[in-house]
Coordinates of C-alpha atoms and ligand atoms in Angstrom, one line a residue:
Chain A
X2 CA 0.0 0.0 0.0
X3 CA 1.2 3.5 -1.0
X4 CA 2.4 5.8 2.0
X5 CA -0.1 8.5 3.0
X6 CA 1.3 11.9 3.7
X7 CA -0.8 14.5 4.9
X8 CA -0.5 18.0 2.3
X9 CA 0.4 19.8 5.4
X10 CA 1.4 18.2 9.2
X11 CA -0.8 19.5 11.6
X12 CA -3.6 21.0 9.7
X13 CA -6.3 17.9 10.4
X14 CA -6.3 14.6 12.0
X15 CA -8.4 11.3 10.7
X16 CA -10.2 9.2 12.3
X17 CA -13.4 7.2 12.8
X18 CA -15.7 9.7 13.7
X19 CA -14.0 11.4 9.7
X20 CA -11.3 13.8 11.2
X21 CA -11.2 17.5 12.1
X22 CA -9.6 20.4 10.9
X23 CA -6.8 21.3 13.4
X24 CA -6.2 24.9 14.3
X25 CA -4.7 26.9 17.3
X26 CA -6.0 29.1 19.7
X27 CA -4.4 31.9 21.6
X28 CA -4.5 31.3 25.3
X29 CA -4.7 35.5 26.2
X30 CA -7.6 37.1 23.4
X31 CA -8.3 34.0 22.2
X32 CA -8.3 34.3 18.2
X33 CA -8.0 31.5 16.2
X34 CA -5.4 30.4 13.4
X35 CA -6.3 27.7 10.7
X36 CA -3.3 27.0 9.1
X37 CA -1.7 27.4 13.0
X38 CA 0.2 30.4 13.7
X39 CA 3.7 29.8 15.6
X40 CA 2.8 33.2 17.6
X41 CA -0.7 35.2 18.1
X42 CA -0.8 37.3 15.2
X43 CA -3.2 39.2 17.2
X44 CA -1.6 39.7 20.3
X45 CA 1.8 38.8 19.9
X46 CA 1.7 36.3 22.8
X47 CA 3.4 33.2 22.5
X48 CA 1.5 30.3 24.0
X49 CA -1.7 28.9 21.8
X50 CA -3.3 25.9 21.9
X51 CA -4.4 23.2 19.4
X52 CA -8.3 23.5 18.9
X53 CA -10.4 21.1 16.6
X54 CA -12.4 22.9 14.3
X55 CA -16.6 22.1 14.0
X56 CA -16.9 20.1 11.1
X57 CA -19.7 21.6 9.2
X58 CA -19.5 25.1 8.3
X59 CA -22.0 27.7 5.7
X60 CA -20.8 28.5 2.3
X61 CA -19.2 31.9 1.7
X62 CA -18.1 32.0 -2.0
X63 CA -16.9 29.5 -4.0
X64 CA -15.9 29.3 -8.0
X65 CA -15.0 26.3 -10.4
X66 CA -12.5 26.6 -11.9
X67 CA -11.9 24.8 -15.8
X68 CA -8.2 24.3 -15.7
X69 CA -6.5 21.9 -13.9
X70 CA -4.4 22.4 -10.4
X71 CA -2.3 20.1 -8.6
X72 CA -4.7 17.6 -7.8
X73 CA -8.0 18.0 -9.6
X74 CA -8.4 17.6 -13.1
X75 CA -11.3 20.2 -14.8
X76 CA -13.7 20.8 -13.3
X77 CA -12.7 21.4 -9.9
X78 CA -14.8 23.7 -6.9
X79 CA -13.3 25.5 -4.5
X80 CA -14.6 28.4 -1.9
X81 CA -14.3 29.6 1.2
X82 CA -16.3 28.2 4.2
X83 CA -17.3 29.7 7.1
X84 CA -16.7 27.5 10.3
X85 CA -18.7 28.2 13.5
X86 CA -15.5 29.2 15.0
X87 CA -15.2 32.3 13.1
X88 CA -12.8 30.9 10.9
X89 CA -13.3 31.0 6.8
X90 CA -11.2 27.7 5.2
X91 CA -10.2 28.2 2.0
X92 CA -10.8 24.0 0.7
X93 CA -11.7 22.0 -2.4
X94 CA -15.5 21.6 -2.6
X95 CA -16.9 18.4 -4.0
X96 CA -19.2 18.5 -6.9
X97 CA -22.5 17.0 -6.0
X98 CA -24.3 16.4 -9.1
X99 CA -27.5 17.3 -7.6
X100 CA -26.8 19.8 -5.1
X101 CA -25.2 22.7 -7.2
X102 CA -23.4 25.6 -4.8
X103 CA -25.3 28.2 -3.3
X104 CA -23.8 31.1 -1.3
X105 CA -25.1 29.9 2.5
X106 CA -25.4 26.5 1.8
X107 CA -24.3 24.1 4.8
X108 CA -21.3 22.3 4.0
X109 CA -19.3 19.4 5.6
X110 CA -15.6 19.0 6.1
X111 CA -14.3 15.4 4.4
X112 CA -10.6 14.2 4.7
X113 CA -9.9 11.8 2.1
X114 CA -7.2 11.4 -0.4
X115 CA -6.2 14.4 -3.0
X116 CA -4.2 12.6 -5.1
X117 CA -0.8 10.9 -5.8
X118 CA 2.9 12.4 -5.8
X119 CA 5.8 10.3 -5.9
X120 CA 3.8 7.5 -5.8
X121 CA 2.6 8.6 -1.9
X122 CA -0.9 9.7 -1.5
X123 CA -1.3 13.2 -0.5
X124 CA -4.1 13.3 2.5
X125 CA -6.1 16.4 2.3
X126 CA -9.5 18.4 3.2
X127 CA -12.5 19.1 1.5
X128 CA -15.8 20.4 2.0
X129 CA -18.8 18.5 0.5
X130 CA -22.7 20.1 0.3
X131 CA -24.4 18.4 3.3
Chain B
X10 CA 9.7 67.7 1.6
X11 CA 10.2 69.3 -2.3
X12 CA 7.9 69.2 -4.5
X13 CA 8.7 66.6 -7.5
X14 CA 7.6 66.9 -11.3
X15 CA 7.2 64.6 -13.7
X16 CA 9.7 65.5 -16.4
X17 CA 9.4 62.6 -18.9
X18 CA 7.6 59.1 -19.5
X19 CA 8.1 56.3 -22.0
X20 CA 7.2 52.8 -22.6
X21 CA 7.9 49.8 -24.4
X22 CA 6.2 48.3 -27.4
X23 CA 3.9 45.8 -25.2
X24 CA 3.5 42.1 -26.8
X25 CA 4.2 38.5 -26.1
X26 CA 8.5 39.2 -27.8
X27 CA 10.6 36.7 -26.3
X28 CA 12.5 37.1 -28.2
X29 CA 13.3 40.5 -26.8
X30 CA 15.3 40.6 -24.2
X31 CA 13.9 42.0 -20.8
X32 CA 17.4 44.5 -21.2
X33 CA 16.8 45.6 -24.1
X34 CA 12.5 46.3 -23.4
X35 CA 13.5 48.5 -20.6
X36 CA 15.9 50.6 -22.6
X37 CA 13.7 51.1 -24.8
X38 CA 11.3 52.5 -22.1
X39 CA 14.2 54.5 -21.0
X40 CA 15.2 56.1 -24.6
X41 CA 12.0 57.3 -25.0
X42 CA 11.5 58.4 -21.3
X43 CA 14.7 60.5 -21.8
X44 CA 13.7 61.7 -24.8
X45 CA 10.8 63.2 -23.8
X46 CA 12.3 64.8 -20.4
X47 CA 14.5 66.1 -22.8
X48 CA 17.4 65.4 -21.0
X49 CA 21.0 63.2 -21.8
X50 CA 21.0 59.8 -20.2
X51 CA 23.8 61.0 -18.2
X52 CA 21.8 63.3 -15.9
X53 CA 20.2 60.5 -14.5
X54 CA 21.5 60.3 -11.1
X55 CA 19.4 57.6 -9.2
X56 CA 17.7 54.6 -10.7
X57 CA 15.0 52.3 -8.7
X58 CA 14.1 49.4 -11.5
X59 CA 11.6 46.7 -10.4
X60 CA 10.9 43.3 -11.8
X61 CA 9.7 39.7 -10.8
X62 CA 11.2 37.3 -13.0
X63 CA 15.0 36.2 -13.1
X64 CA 15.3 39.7 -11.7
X65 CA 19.2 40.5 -11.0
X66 CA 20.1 44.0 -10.9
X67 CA 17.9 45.0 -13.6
X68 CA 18.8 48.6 -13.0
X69 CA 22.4 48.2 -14.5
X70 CA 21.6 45.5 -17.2
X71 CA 19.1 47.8 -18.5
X72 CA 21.3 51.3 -18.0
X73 CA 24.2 50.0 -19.2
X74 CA 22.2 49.9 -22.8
X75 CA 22.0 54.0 -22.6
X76 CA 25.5 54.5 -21.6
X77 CA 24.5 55.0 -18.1
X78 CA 27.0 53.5 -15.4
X79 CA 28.3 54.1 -11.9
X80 CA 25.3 55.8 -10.3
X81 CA 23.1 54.7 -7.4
X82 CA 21.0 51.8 -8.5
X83 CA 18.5 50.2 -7.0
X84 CA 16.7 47.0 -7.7
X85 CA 13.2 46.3 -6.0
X86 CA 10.1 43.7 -6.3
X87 CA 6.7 43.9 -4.7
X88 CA 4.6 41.6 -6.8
X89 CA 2.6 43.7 -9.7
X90 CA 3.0 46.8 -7.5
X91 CA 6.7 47.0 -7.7
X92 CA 6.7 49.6 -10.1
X93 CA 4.7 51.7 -8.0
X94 CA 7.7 50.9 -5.4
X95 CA 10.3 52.2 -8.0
X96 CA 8.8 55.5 -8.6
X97 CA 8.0 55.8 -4.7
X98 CA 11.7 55.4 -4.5
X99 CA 12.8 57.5 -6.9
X100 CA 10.1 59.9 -5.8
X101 CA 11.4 59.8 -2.1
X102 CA 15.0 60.5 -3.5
X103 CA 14.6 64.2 -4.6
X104 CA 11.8 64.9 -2.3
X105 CA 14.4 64.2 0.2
X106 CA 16.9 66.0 -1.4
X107 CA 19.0 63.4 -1.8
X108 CA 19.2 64.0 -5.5
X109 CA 17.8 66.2 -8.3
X110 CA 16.9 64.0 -10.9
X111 CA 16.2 60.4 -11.2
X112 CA 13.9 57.0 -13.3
X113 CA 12.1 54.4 -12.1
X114 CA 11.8 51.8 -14.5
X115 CA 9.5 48.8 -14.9
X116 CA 10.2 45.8 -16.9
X117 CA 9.1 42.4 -17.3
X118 CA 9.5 39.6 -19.8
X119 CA 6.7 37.4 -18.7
X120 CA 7.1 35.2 -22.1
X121 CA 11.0 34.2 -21.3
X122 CA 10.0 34.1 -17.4
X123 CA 9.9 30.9 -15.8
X124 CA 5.7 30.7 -15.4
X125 CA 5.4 31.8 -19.3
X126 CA 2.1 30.5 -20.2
X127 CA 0.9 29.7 -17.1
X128 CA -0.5 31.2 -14.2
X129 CA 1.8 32.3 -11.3
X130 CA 2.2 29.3 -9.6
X131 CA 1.9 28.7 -5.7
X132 CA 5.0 28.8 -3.5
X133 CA 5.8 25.7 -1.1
X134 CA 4.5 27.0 2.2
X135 CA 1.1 28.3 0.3
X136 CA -1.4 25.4 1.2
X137 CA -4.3 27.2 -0.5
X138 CA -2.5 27.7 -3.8
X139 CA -1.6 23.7 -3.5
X140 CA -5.3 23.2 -2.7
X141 CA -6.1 25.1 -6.4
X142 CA -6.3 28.7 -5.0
X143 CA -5.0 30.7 -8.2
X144 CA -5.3 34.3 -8.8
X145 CA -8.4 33.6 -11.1
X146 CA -9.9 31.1 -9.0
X147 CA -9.3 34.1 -6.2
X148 CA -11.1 36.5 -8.4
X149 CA -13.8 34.4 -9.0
X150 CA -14.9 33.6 -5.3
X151 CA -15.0 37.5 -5.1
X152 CA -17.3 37.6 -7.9
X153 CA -20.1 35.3 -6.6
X154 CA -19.8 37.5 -3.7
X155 CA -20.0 40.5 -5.6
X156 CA -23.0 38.8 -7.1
X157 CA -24.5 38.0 -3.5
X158 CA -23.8 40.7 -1.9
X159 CA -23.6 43.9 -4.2
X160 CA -26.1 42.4 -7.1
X161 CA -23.6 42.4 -9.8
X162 CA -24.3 40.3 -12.8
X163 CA -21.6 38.3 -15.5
X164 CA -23.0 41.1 -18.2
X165 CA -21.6 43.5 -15.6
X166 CA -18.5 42.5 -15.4
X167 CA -18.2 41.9 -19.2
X168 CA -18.8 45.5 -19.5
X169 CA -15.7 46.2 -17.9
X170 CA -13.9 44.2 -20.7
X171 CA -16.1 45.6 -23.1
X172 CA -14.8 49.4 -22.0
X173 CA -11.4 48.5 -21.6
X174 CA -10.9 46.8 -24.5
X175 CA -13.0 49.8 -26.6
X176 CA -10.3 52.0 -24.6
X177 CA -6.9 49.9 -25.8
X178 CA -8.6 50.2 -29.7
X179 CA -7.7 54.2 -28.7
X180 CA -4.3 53.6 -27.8
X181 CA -1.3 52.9 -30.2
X182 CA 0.4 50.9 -27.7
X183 CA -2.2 48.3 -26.8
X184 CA -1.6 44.8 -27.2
X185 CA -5.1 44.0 -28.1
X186 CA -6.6 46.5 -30.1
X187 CA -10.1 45.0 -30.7
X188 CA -13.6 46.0 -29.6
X189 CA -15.6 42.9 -28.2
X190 CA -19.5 42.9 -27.4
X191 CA -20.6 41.5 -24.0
X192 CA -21.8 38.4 -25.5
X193 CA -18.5 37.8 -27.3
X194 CA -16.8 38.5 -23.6
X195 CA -19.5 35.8 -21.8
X196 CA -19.0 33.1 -24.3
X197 CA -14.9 33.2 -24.1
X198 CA -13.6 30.2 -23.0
X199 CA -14.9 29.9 -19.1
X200 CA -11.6 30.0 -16.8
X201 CA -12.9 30.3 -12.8
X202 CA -16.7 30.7 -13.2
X203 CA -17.7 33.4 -13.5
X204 CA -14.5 34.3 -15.0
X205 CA -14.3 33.8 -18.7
X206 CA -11.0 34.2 -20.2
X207 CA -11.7 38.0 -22.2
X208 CA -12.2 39.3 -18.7
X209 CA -8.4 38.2 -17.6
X210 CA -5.6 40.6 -18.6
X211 CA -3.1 38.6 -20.7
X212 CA 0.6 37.9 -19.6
X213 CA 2.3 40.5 -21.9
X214 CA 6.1 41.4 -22.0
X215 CA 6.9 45.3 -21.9
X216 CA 8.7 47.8 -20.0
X217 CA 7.9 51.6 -18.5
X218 CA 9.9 54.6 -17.0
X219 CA 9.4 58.1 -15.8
X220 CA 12.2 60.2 -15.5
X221 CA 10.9 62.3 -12.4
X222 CA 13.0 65.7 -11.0
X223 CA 12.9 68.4 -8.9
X224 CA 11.0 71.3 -9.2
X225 CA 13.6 73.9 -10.1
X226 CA 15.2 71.8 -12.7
X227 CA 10.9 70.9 -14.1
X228 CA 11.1 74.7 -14.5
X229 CA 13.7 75.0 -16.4
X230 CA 12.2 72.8 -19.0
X231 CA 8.6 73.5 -19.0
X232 CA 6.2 76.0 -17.5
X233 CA 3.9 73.7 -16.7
X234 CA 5.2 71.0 -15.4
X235 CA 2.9 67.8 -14.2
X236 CA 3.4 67.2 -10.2
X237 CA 3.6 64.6 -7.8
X238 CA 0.6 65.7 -5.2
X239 CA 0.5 62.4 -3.2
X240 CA 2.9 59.3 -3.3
X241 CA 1.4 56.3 -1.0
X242 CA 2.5 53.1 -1.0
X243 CA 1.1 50.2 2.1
X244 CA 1.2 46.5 3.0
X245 CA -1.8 44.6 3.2
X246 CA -3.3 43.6 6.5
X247 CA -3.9 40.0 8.0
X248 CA -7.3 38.4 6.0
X249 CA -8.6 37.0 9.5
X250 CA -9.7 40.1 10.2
X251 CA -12.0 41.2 7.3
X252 CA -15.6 39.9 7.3
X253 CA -16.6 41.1 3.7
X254 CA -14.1 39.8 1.1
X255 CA -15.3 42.7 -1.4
X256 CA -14.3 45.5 1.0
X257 CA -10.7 46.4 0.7
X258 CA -9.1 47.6 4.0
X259 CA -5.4 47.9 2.1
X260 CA -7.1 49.6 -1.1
X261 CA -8.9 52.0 1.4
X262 CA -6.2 53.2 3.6
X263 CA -3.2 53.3 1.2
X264 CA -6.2 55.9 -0.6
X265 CA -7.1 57.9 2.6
X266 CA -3.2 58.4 2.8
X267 CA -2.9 59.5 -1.4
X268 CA -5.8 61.4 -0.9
X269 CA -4.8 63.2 2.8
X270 CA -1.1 64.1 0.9
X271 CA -2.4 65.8 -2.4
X272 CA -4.9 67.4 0.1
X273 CA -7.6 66.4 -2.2
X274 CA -10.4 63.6 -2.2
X275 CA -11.9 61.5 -4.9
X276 CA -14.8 63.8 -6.2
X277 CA -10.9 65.8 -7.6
X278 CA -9.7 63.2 -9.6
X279 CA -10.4 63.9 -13.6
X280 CA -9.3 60.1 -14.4
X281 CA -7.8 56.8 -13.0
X282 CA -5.6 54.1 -14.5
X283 CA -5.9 51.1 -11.8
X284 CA -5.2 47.2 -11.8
X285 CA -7.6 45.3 -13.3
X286 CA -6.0 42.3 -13.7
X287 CA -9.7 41.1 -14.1
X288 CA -13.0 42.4 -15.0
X289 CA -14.7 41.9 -11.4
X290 CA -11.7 43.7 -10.1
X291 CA -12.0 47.1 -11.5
X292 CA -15.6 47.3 -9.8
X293 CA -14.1 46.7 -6.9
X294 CA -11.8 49.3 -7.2
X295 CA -14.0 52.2 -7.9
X296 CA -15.3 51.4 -4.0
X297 CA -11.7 51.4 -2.6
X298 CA -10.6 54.9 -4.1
X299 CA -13.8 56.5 -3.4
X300 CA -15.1 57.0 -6.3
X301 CA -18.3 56.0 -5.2
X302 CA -20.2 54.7 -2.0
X303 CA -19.2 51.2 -0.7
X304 CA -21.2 48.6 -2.3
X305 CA -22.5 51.1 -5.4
X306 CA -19.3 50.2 -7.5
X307 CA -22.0 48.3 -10.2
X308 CA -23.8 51.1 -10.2
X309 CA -21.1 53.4 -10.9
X310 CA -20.2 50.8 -13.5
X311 CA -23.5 50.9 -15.6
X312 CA -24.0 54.6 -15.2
X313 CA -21.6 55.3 -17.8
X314 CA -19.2 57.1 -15.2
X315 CA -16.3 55.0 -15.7
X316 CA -15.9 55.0 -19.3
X317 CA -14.6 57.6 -21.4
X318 CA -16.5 60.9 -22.0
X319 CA -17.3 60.0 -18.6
X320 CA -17.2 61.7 -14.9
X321 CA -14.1 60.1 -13.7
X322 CA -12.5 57.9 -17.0
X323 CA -11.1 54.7 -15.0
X324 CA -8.3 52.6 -17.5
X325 CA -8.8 55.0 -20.3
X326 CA -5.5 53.2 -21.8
X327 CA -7.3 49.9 -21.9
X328 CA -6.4 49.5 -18.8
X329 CA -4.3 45.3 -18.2
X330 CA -7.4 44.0 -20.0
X331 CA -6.3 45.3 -23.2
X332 CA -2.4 46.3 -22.9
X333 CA -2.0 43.6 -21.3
X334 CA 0.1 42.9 -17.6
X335 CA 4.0 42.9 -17.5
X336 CA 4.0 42.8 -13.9
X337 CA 6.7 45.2 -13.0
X338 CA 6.4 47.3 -15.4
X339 CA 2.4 48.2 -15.2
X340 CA 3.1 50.6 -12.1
X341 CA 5.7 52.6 -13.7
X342 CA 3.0 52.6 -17.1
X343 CA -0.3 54.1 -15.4
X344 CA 2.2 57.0 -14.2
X345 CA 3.2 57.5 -17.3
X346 CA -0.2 57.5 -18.7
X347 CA -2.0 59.8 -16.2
X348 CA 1.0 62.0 -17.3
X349 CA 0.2 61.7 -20.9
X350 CA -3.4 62.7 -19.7
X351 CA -2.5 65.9 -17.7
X352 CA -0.3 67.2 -20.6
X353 CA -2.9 66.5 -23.1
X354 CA -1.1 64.6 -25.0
X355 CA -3.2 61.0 -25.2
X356 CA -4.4 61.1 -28.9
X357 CA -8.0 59.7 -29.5
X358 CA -8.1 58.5 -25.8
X359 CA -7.3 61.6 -24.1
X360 CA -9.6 62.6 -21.1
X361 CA -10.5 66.2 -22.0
X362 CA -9.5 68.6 -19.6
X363 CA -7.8 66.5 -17.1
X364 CA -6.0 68.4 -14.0
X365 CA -5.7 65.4 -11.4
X366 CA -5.5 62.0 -12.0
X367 CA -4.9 58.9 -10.0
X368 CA -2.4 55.8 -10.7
X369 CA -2.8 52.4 -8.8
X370 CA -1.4 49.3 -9.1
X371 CA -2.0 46.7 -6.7
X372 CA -0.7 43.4 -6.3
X373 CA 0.9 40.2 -4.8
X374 CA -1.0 37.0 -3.1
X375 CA 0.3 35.3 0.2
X376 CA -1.7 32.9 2.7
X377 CA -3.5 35.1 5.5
X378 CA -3.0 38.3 3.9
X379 CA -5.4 40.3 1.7
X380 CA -3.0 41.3 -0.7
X381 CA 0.8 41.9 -0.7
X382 CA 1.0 45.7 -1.6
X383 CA -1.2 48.8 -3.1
X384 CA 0.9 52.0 -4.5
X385 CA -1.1 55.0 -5.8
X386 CA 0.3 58.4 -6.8
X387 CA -2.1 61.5 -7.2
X388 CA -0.8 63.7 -10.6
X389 CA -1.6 67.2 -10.4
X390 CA -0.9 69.8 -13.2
Ligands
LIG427 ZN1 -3.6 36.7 21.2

């Protein structure tokens, strides 16, 4: 079986109950990072905490676009989602034959597999319509 | 602080010529900058040269073509809005009194660069742009919410290729020199819905410069020489903290601070050359400079305001859409054409009457920030 790498170490975890996006917290004005920030970009202080992130989230914006990227052939979705955290993720969006994007819609965080490089498969999030 | 003029302003042919060197573009730029200040090569006392691509001191591979060596040089990059960054510099130089008389030059050869034909790719550490984030894909999540929030339509943005492209048939030195209906615009190729790809400027080699000098020595050549009111140049904020994608806080505040300078506000400015490195940008821009109320940049748009013959001419060159984008070099170009404009010298595109006029460019992309950098100067004559 191919080695699974995640796209980026310490932006989600798997699991059973289908993962979470990892983020960090800062432990004086509490603002949240997704990707995690070394320091508080707020603040300045130095000590956050890792916080899983609520996997379903609403719609902000999202295009397709009709040329390929790294992993996705055309045509691929992408937007922005809006986590109850008050974080936006920007993330891949699955294409749901019959549940076309609508700004607002609820969406649901999936971790699956983005694709292969170096014959390792690249682990990675994406939001599907729920 | 001294005042600074404008003394002379040149650019490139702009075209997809690799097999121009990017040298040999900015000389060109410089020739006819020079030429048009009037002045030898060998006043030049202080160069600021920006540039993205294989860029190694640019300032003295392209000098060195115009007999120009042994001066203080100086090379800089901040992603489309460098060349905004070299005429700061230069600008900055003889306001300071550091010198009298210096050129900012902008080149780029985007079809010998690295990412010819293709977009500008992600770097390492930039997980959305290995996730598919591209500029265009960015500019088409602030479409739909454009659409959602501000009631914009794809026929309004088409319009704003439509204009652009009706402006660049005006000017000699367009790379596209063809009027296209909105139809024709809608049913291009679709590149990041609603994106199609007539409403993305086109990667374009070319180079700019503006010779600009103190007032004493702008004097001595002309009695009426075209002034720098306002020279504003800012990096963008974190992204975290804005709510509304549409709203701009960098495009806003590096304004306030063109606008406080020149001592002047929006309702002042006779025209604007801005980036629109897409369609759905330019409306966006009209909000950040203040040319109209947040959120009424559409209506601005389909009011006829925008266009020329109108009340404030935006990209009456043909703005990226139709010249097409050398990175560097753009910022150092819409100087040079608000220039043209307050001389009266323009040709068929020339805004009638123009006293103060407005050049942006704006540019770069990195994760958590909302931009890299906006540079706007305020003209004056
Ligand atoms: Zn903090």
């Amino acid at each position: 079986m191919a080695e699974r790498v995640p796209i980026r170490e310490g932006t989600f975890r798997e699991g059973p109950d289908g993962g979470a996006l990892l983020a960090n917290k800062c432990k004086a004005c509490g603002q949240i990072f997704f990707p995690k920030a070394k320091l508080c970009l707020a603040c300045l202080h130095e000590e956050l905490e890792e916080v899983p992130l609520s996997k379903k989230g609403t719609l902000y914006s999202y295009t397709i676009a009709h040329m390929p990227s790294s992993f996705f052939p055309p045509p691929h979705a992408m937007g922005y989602v809006d986590l109850p955290e008050s974080v936006r993720v920007f993330a891949p969006l699955k294409i749901i034959e019959d549940k076309p994007f609508d700004v607002g819609m609820e969406m649901e965080l999936v971790i699956e597999k983005l694709g292969e490089v170096d014959e390792k498969e690249i682990i990675g999030y994406v939001f599907k319509p729920v | 602080m001294r005042e600074v003029a404008v003394l002379g302003v040149g650019q490139s042919t702009f075209g997809k010529m690799p097999e121009i060197s990017a040298a040999e573009l900015g000389r060109d730029a410089v020739l006819a900058a020079v030429k048009d200040a009037g002045i030898s090569p060998r006043d030049i006392q202080v160069a600021y040269s920006s540039r993205l691509y294989d860029a190694v001191i640019t300032s003295q591979d392209v000098l060195k073509e115009v007999g120009v060596t042994s001066i203080e040089m100086i090379n800089v990059e901040n992603a489309c809005a460098g060349g905004s960054t070299a005429v700061r510099g230069v600008w900055k130089e003889i306001a300071s009194g550091h010198y009298d008389l210096g050129i900012a030059i902008g080149v780029e050869s985007m079809t010998t660069s690295p990412i010819a034909r293709k977009l500008i790719p992600p770097q390492k550490d930039d997980i959305e742009g290995q996730l598919g984030l591209t500029m265009p894909a960015l500019f088409g999540l602030l479409a739909r919410r454009q659409m959602a929030e501000c009631g914009a339509t794809p026929e309004d943005f088409a319009q704003v290729s439509v204009k652009n492209h009706h402006h660049g048939c005006l000017n000699p030195y367009a790379q596209y020199k063809k009027e296209f209906t909105v139809e024709e615009i809608l049913n291009s190729r679709m590149i990041c819905d609603p994106i199609t790809l007539l409403q993305c400027c086109p990667n374009t080699d070319g180079a700019a410069a503006v010779v600009l000098c103190s007032m004493d020595i702008a004097r001595k050549h002309t009695t009426n020489p075209v002034k720098i009111a306002a020279s504003a140049l800012l990096s963008a904020g974190y992204s975290w903290k804005r709510k509304d994608i549409t709203s701009s806080p960098l495009g806003v505040e590096t304004a306030r601070r063109a606008y406080e300078m020149a001592g002047c506000g929006p309702e002042d400015i006779d025209l604007v050359e801005l980036h629109d490195a897409f369609s759905t940008e330019e409306i966006l821009r009209y909000e950040d400079l203040g040319l109209c109320k947040p959120g009424e940049g559409v209506a601005f748009l389909r009011s006829g305001a925008p266009a020329l013959g109108g009340k404030v001419p935006v990209n009456p060159s043909g703005g990226l859409l139709s010249l097409g984008h050398p990175l560097s070099a753009s910022g150092v170009r819409v100087v040079a054409e608000v220039t043209t404009h307050l001389r009266g010298q323009a040709g068929k595109r020339q805004v009638q009457g123009a006293k103060v006029g407005l050049a942006h460019m704006l540019g770069g992309f990195a994760v958590g920030l909302e931009a890299g950098a906006c540079g706007i100067h305020i003209l004056t004559r």
